[in-house]
PDB file of C-alpha atoms and ligand atoms in Angstrom:
ATOM      1  CA  MET A  26      64.078  74.613 121.260  1.00 82.00           C
ATOM      2  CA  SER A  27      65.696  77.656 119.674  1.00 93.00           C
ATOM      3  CA  LEU A  28      69.024  79.493 120.734  1.00 95.00           C
ATOM      4  CA  ILE A  29      68.871  82.948 121.519  1.00 97.00           C
ATOM      5  CA  VAL A  30      71.693  84.731 119.634  1.00 98.00           C
ATOM      6  CA  ASN A  31      71.903  88.446 120.268  1.00 97.00           C
ATOM      7  CA  GLY A  32      68.531  88.660 121.447  1.00 96.00           C
ATOM      8  CA  GLU A  33      66.675  86.642 118.565  1.00 97.00           C
ATOM      9  CA  ALA A  34      65.586  83.089 118.453  1.00 97.00           C
ATOM     10  CA  VAL A  35      67.397  81.120 116.040  1.00 96.00           C
ATOM     11  CA  ALA A  36      67.070  77.306 115.031  1.00 95.00           C
ATOM     12  CA  PRO A  37      69.658  75.031 116.118  1.00 94.00           C
ATOM     13  CA  PRO A  38      71.635  72.983 113.363  1.00 95.00           C
ATOM     14  CA  SER A  39      70.170  69.709 112.113  1.00 94.00           C
ATOM     15  CA  ASP A  40      73.291  68.077 112.608  1.00 96.00           C
ATOM     16  CA  PRO A  41      74.231  67.772 116.482  1.00 96.00           C
ATOM     17  CA  ARG A  42      78.131  67.399 115.629  1.00 97.00           C
ATOM     18  CA  VAL A  43      78.105  71.148 114.302  1.00 98.00           C
ATOM     19  CA  SER A  44      79.966  73.452 116.756  1.00 98.00           C
ATOM     20  CA  LEU A  45      78.679  76.807 118.246  1.00 98.00           C
ATOM     21  CA  LEU A  46      81.212  78.499 116.262  1.00 98.00           C
ATOM     22  CA  ASP A  47      80.502  77.076 113.043  1.00 98.00           C
ATOM     23  CA  HIS A  48      76.794  77.513 113.460  1.00 98.00           C
ATOM     24  CA  LEU A  49      77.392  81.222 114.200  1.00 98.00           C
ATOM     25  CA  ARG A  50      79.653  81.653 111.202  1.00 98.00           C
ATOM     26  CA  GLU A  51      78.266  79.529 108.581  1.00 97.00           C
ATOM     27  CA  ALA A  52      74.636  79.303 109.204  1.00 97.00           C
ATOM     28  CA  LEU A  53      73.841  82.675 110.737  1.00 97.00           C
ATOM     29  CA  HIS A  54      76.611  84.491 108.934  1.00 98.00           C
ATOM     30  CA  LEU A  55      77.961  86.128 112.215  1.00 98.00           C
ATOM     31  CA  THR A  56      81.377  86.201 111.194  1.00 98.00           C
ATOM     32  CA  GLY A  57      82.615  88.586 113.911  1.00 98.00           C
ATOM     33  CA  THR A  58      83.392  85.462 115.889  1.00 98.00           C
ATOM     34  CA  LYS A  59      86.705  84.103 114.601  1.00 98.00           C
ATOM     35  CA  LYS A  60      88.222  80.837 114.123  1.00 98.00           C
ATOM     36  CA  GLY A  61      91.866  80.696 115.049  1.00 98.00           C
ATOM     37  CA  CYS A  62      92.889  77.115 116.116  1.00 98.00           C
ATOM     38  CA  ASN A  63      89.765  75.632 116.276  1.00 98.00           C
ATOM     39  CA  GLN A  64      90.870  73.476 119.307  1.00 98.00           C
ATOM     40  CA  GLY A  65      90.648  75.471 122.405  1.00 98.00           C
ATOM     41  CA  ALA A  66      94.043  77.199 122.420  1.00 98.00           C
ATOM     42  CA  CYS A  67      93.668  80.713 121.147  1.00 98.00           C
ATOM     43  CA  GLY A  68      90.438  82.385 122.323  1.00 98.00           C
ATOM     44  CA  ALA A  69      89.433  84.020 119.184  1.00 98.00           C
ATOM     45  CA  CYS A  70      86.234  82.170 119.082  1.00 98.00           C
ATOM     46  CA  THR A  71      85.148  83.527 122.778  1.00 98.00           C
ATOM     47  CA  VAL A  72      81.381  84.503 123.073  1.00 98.00           C
ATOM     48  CA  LEU A  73      79.215  85.011 125.981  1.00 98.00           C
ATOM     49  CA  VAL A  74      76.459  82.528 127.099  1.00 98.00           C
ATOM     50  CA  ASP A  75      74.288  83.850 129.759  1.00 97.00           C
ATOM     51  CA  GLY A  76      77.006  86.133 130.449  1.00 96.00           C
ATOM     52  CA  GLU A  77      79.734  83.592 130.718  1.00 98.00           C
ATOM     53  CA  ARG A  78      82.592  83.495 128.545  1.00 98.00           C
ATOM     54  CA  ILE A  79      82.954  80.219 126.455  1.00 98.00           C
ATOM     55  CA  LEU A  80      85.174  78.881 123.703  1.00 98.00           C
ATOM     56  CA  SER A  81      82.670  78.438 120.839  1.00 98.00           C
ATOM     57  CA  CYS A  82      84.921  76.196 118.913  1.00 98.00           C
ATOM     58  CA  LEU A  83      84.826  73.371 121.793  1.00 98.00           C
ATOM     59  CA  ALA A  84      80.878  73.820 121.965  1.00 98.00           C
ATOM     60  CA  LEU A  85      78.190  72.037 120.225  1.00 98.00           C
ATOM     61  CA  ALA A  86      75.651  74.335 119.210  1.00 98.00           C
ATOM     62  CA  VAL A  87      72.773  71.955 120.404  1.00 97.00           C
ATOM     63  CA  GLN A  88      74.047  72.059 123.923  1.00 96.00           C
ATOM     64  CA  TYR A  89      73.113  75.863 123.895  1.00 96.00           C
ATOM     65  CA  GLU A  90      69.277  75.430 123.086  1.00 95.00           C
ATOM     66  CA  GLY A  91      67.387  77.700 125.312  1.00 95.00           C
ATOM     67  CA  ARG A  92      70.606  79.617 126.266  1.00 97.00           C
ATOM     68  CA  SER A  93      71.424  83.297 125.467  1.00 98.00           C
ATOM     69  CA  VAL A  94      74.482  83.760 123.050  1.00 98.00           C
ATOM     70  CA  THR A  95      76.048  87.025 122.795  1.00 98.00           C
ATOM     71  CA  THR A  96      78.656  87.594 120.095  1.00 98.00           C
ATOM     72  CA  ILE A  97      80.652  90.706 119.046  1.00 98.00           C
ATOM     73  CA  GLU A  98      77.859  91.747 116.800  1.00 97.00           C
ATOM     74  CA  GLY A  99      75.397  91.916 119.873  1.00 97.00           C
ATOM     75  CA  LEU A 100      77.526  94.101 122.051  1.00 96.00           C
ATOM     76  CA  ALA A 101      77.023  97.743 120.487  1.00 93.00           C
ATOM     77  CA  GLY A 102      73.736  99.334 121.649  1.00 87.00           C
ATOM     78  CA  GLU A 103      71.551 102.227 120.061  1.00 87.00           C
ATOM     79  CA  ASP A 104      74.140 104.866 121.263  1.00 88.00           C
ATOM     80  CA  GLY A 105      77.060 103.125 119.534  1.00 95.00           C
ATOM     81  CA  LEU A 106      79.846 101.078 120.354  1.00 96.00           C
ATOM     82  CA  HIS A 107      80.110  99.041 123.670  1.00 96.00           C
ATOM     83  CA  PRO A 108      82.533 101.236 126.142  1.00 96.00           C
ATOM     84  CA  LEU A 109      85.157  98.475 125.740  1.00 97.00           C
ATOM     85  CA  GLN A 110      85.076  98.545 121.874  1.00 97.00           C
ATOM     86  CA  GLN A 111      85.585 102.300 121.974  1.00 97.00           C
ATOM     87  CA  ALA A 112      88.285 101.783 124.686  1.00 97.00           C
ATOM     88  CA  PHE A 113      89.916  99.246 122.284  1.00 98.00           C
ATOM     89  CA  ILE A 114      90.236 102.181 119.625  1.00 98.00           C
ATOM     90  CA  GLU A 115      91.425 104.714 122.129  1.00 98.00           C
ATOM     91  CA  HIS A 116      94.247 102.359 123.751  1.00 98.00           C
ATOM     92  CA  ASP A 117      95.603 100.969 120.424  1.00 97.00           C
ATOM     93  CA  GLY A 118      94.038  97.496 121.569  1.00 98.00           C
ATOM     94  CA  PHE A 119      94.467  95.885 118.150  1.00 97.00           C
ATOM     95  CA  GLN A 120      96.200  95.707 114.826  1.00 97.00           C
ATOM     96  CA  CYS A 121      94.975  93.178 112.499  1.00 98.00           C
ATOM     97  CA  GLY A 122      91.868  92.921 114.809  1.00 97.00           C
ATOM     98  CA  TYR A 123      91.573  89.239 114.340  1.00 98.00           C
ATOM     99  CA  CYS A 124      91.770  88.327 118.032  1.00 98.00           C
ATOM    100  CA  THR A 125      89.631  91.505 119.071  1.00 98.00           C
ATOM    101  CA  PRO A 126      86.066  90.015 119.154  1.00 98.00           C
ATOM    102  CA  GLY A 127      87.173  87.205 121.364  1.00 98.00           C
ATOM    103  CA  GLN A 128      89.192  89.465 123.532  1.00 98.00           C
ATOM    104  CA  ILE A 129      86.369  91.902 124.107  1.00 98.00           C
ATOM    105  CA  CYS A 130      83.679  89.052 124.788  1.00 98.00           C
ATOM    106  CA  SER A 131      86.274  87.501 127.042  1.00 98.00           C
ATOM    107  CA  ALA A 132      86.999  90.661 128.947  1.00 98.00           C
ATOM    108  CA  ILE A 133      83.312  91.277 129.575  1.00 97.00           C
ATOM    109  CA  GLY A 134      82.895  87.820 131.163  1.00 97.00           C
ATOM    110  CA  MET A 135      86.158  88.236 133.029  1.00 97.00           C
ATOM    111  CA  ALA A 136      84.942  91.188 134.691  1.00 96.00           C
ATOM    112  CA  ALA A 137      81.897  89.640 135.743  1.00 96.00           C
ATOM    113  CA  GLU A 138      84.256  86.608 137.318  1.00 95.00           C
ATOM    114  CA  ALA A 139      85.627  89.134 139.369  1.00 94.00           C
ATOM    115  CA  GLY A 140      82.640  90.727 140.376  1.00 93.00           C
ATOM    116  CA  ARG A 141      81.649  87.096 141.804  1.00 93.00           C
ATOM    117  CA  GLY A 142      85.002  87.065 143.564  1.00 93.00           C
ATOM    118  CA  VAL A 143      86.382  84.106 141.441  1.00 94.00           C
ATOM    119  CA  PRO A 144      90.138  84.074 142.136  1.00 94.00           C
ATOM    120  CA  SER A 145      92.831  83.504 139.343  1.00 94.00           C
ATOM    121  CA  HIS A 146      96.179  81.608 139.659  1.00 95.00           C
ATOM    122  CA  VAL A 147      97.878  84.855 140.669  1.00 95.00           C
ATOM    123  CA  SER A 148      95.277  85.983 143.389  1.00 94.00           C
ATOM    124  CA  ALA A 149      97.244  85.864 146.614  1.00 90.00           C
ATOM    125  CA  ASP A 150      94.384  85.740 148.896  1.00 89.00           C
ATOM    126  CA  LEU A 151      91.494  83.246 147.725  1.00 88.00           C
ATOM    127  CA  THR A 152      88.985  84.618 150.180  1.00 87.00           C
ATOM    128  CA  ALA A 153      89.641  88.421 149.691  1.00 86.00           C
ATOM    129  CA  ALA A 154      87.543  90.350 147.256  1.00 87.00           C
ATOM    130  CA  VAL A 155      89.438  90.491 143.716  1.00 89.00           C
ATOM    131  CA  ALA A 156      91.399  93.562 142.708  1.00 91.00           C
ATOM    132  CA  LEU A 157      91.937  93.508 139.140  1.00 94.00           C
ATOM    133  CA  THR A 158      95.567  94.591 139.089  1.00 94.00           C
ATOM    134  CA  ARG A 159      97.322  94.620 135.726  1.00 96.00           C
ATOM    135  CA  GLU A 160      98.951  91.217 136.683  1.00 96.00           C
ATOM    136  CA  GLU A 161      95.317  89.982 137.324  1.00 96.00           C
ATOM    137  CA  VAL A 162      93.950  91.193 134.225  1.00 97.00           C
ATOM    138  CA  GLN A 163      96.809  89.772 132.256  1.00 97.00           C
ATOM    139  CA  GLU A 164      96.637  86.248 133.828  1.00 97.00           C
ATOM    140  CA  ARG A 165      92.701  86.336 133.308  1.00 97.00           C
ATOM    141  CA  MET A 166      92.996  87.208 129.793  1.00 98.00           C
ATOM    142  CA  SER A 167      96.051  84.746 129.007  1.00 97.00           C
ATOM    143  CA  GLY A 168      93.599  82.406 127.160  1.00 97.00           C
ATOM    144  CA  ASN A 169      93.250  85.029 124.446  1.00 98.00           C
ATOM    145  CA  LEU A 170      96.337  85.289 122.195  1.00 98.00           C
ATOM    146  CA  CYS A 171      96.991  88.388 120.194  1.00 98.00           C
ATOM    147  CA  ARG A 172      99.556  87.452 117.568  1.00 97.00           C
ATOM    148  CA  CYS A 173     100.091  91.180 116.826  1.00 97.00           C
ATOM    149  CA  GLY A 174     101.406  92.038 120.313  1.00 96.00           C
ATOM    150  CA  ALA A 175      98.638  94.321 121.144  1.00 97.00           C
ATOM    151  CA  HIS A 176      98.580  93.011 124.707  1.00 96.00           C
ATOM    152  CA  ASN A 177      99.442  96.177 126.479  1.00 97.00           C
ATOM    153  CA  GLY A 178      96.546  98.185 124.871  1.00 98.00           C
ATOM    154  CA  ILE A 179      94.232  95.447 125.316  1.00 98.00           C
ATOM    155  CA  VAL A 180      94.931  95.588 129.146  1.00 98.00           C
ATOM    156  CA  ASP A 181      94.831  99.121 129.358  1.00 97.00           C
ATOM    157  CA  ALA A 182      91.436  99.132 127.568  1.00 97.00           C
ATOM    158  CA  ILE A 183      90.070  96.588 129.802  1.00 97.00           C
ATOM    159  CA  ARG A 184      91.221  98.297 132.992  1.00 96.00           C
ATOM    160  CA  ALA A 185      89.747 101.537 131.723  1.00 96.00           C
ATOM    161  CA  THR A 186      86.383 100.262 131.252  1.00 95.00           C
ATOM    162  CA  VAL A 187      85.001  96.997 132.306  1.00 89.00           C
ATOM    163  CA  ALA A 188      87.546  96.042 135.004  1.00 84.00           C
ATOM    164  CA  ALA A 189      87.792  99.673 136.407  1.00 84.00           C
ATOM    165  CA  GLU A 190      85.133  98.608 139.202  1.00 82.00           C
ATOM    166  CA  TRP A 191      87.503  96.017 140.670  1.00 80.00           C
ATOM    167  CA  ALA A 192      90.752  97.676 139.534  1.00 80.00           C
ATOM    168  CA  ALA A 193      93.626  98.140 141.939  1.00 73.00           C
TER     169      ALA A 193
HETATM  170  S1  FES B   9      89.402  79.055 117.667  1.00 71.78           S
HETATM  171 FE1  FES B   9      88.484  78.388 119.578  1.00 71.78          FE
HETATM  172  S2  FES B   9      90.057  78.634 120.940  1.00 71.78           S
HETATM  173 FE2  FES B   9      91.071  79.017 119.112  1.00 71.78          FE
HETATM  174  S1  FES B  10      95.131  92.451 116.901  1.00 71.78           S
HETATM  175 FE1  FES B  10      96.077  90.927 115.182  1.00 71.78          FE
HETATM  176  S2  FES B  10      95.921  89.135 116.493  1.00 71.78           S
HETATM  177 FE2  FES B  10      95.514  90.613 118.131  1.00 71.78          FE
END
C-alpha cells in the first residue's frame, strides 16, 4: 500500500526501519521537513498526518501506509502561500528558518486540537471550550524550539491566523 504525501501516492521504503522523516527527505527529496535532534526533542520534523501533528523522526514510514501526510511543501495553494506562511513573514516569525516548517505544520495541528476542545497543561477548566490565549499558544507550541528566539513573532503569527477562531 502507498503513502499519500501532499496528495500524491508514493511508495513506502523497502526497509521498514526507515523513519518517515528520512523517507520524506532522502527518498522523496521533500527537504522542507527538517532534522534537528532526530530524537523527538525539537519539533523541527513536525508534519501533519490526516490533519494531526506528529514528529516524523519518531515515526516509521511504513506505519503510515494508506495515510495522508502533509509537509510544508503541501501547504501553499494555487493562490499562493498558506495564510500562516504569509503571517510568519509579516510578524517576523523566523530568522534562519530552520524550525519554521515544523512550527507551521505544528501550529495547524495545534489549532485543530483546540477546535476539538483538547485542553493543555495550562487550561484552567478542562471542560470549557478552549480559548487560545497567548499563554495557551505558548504552551501548546512548546514542543517546537526556535534557537533564533523568534517565539514572540511565531505566537503573533499563529494568533493572527489559524488560532484566531479560538483566540481570547
Ligand atoms: S528532529 Fe524530530 S523532534 Fe527533533
Ligand atoms: S528561525 Fe532559526 S531556529 Fe527558528
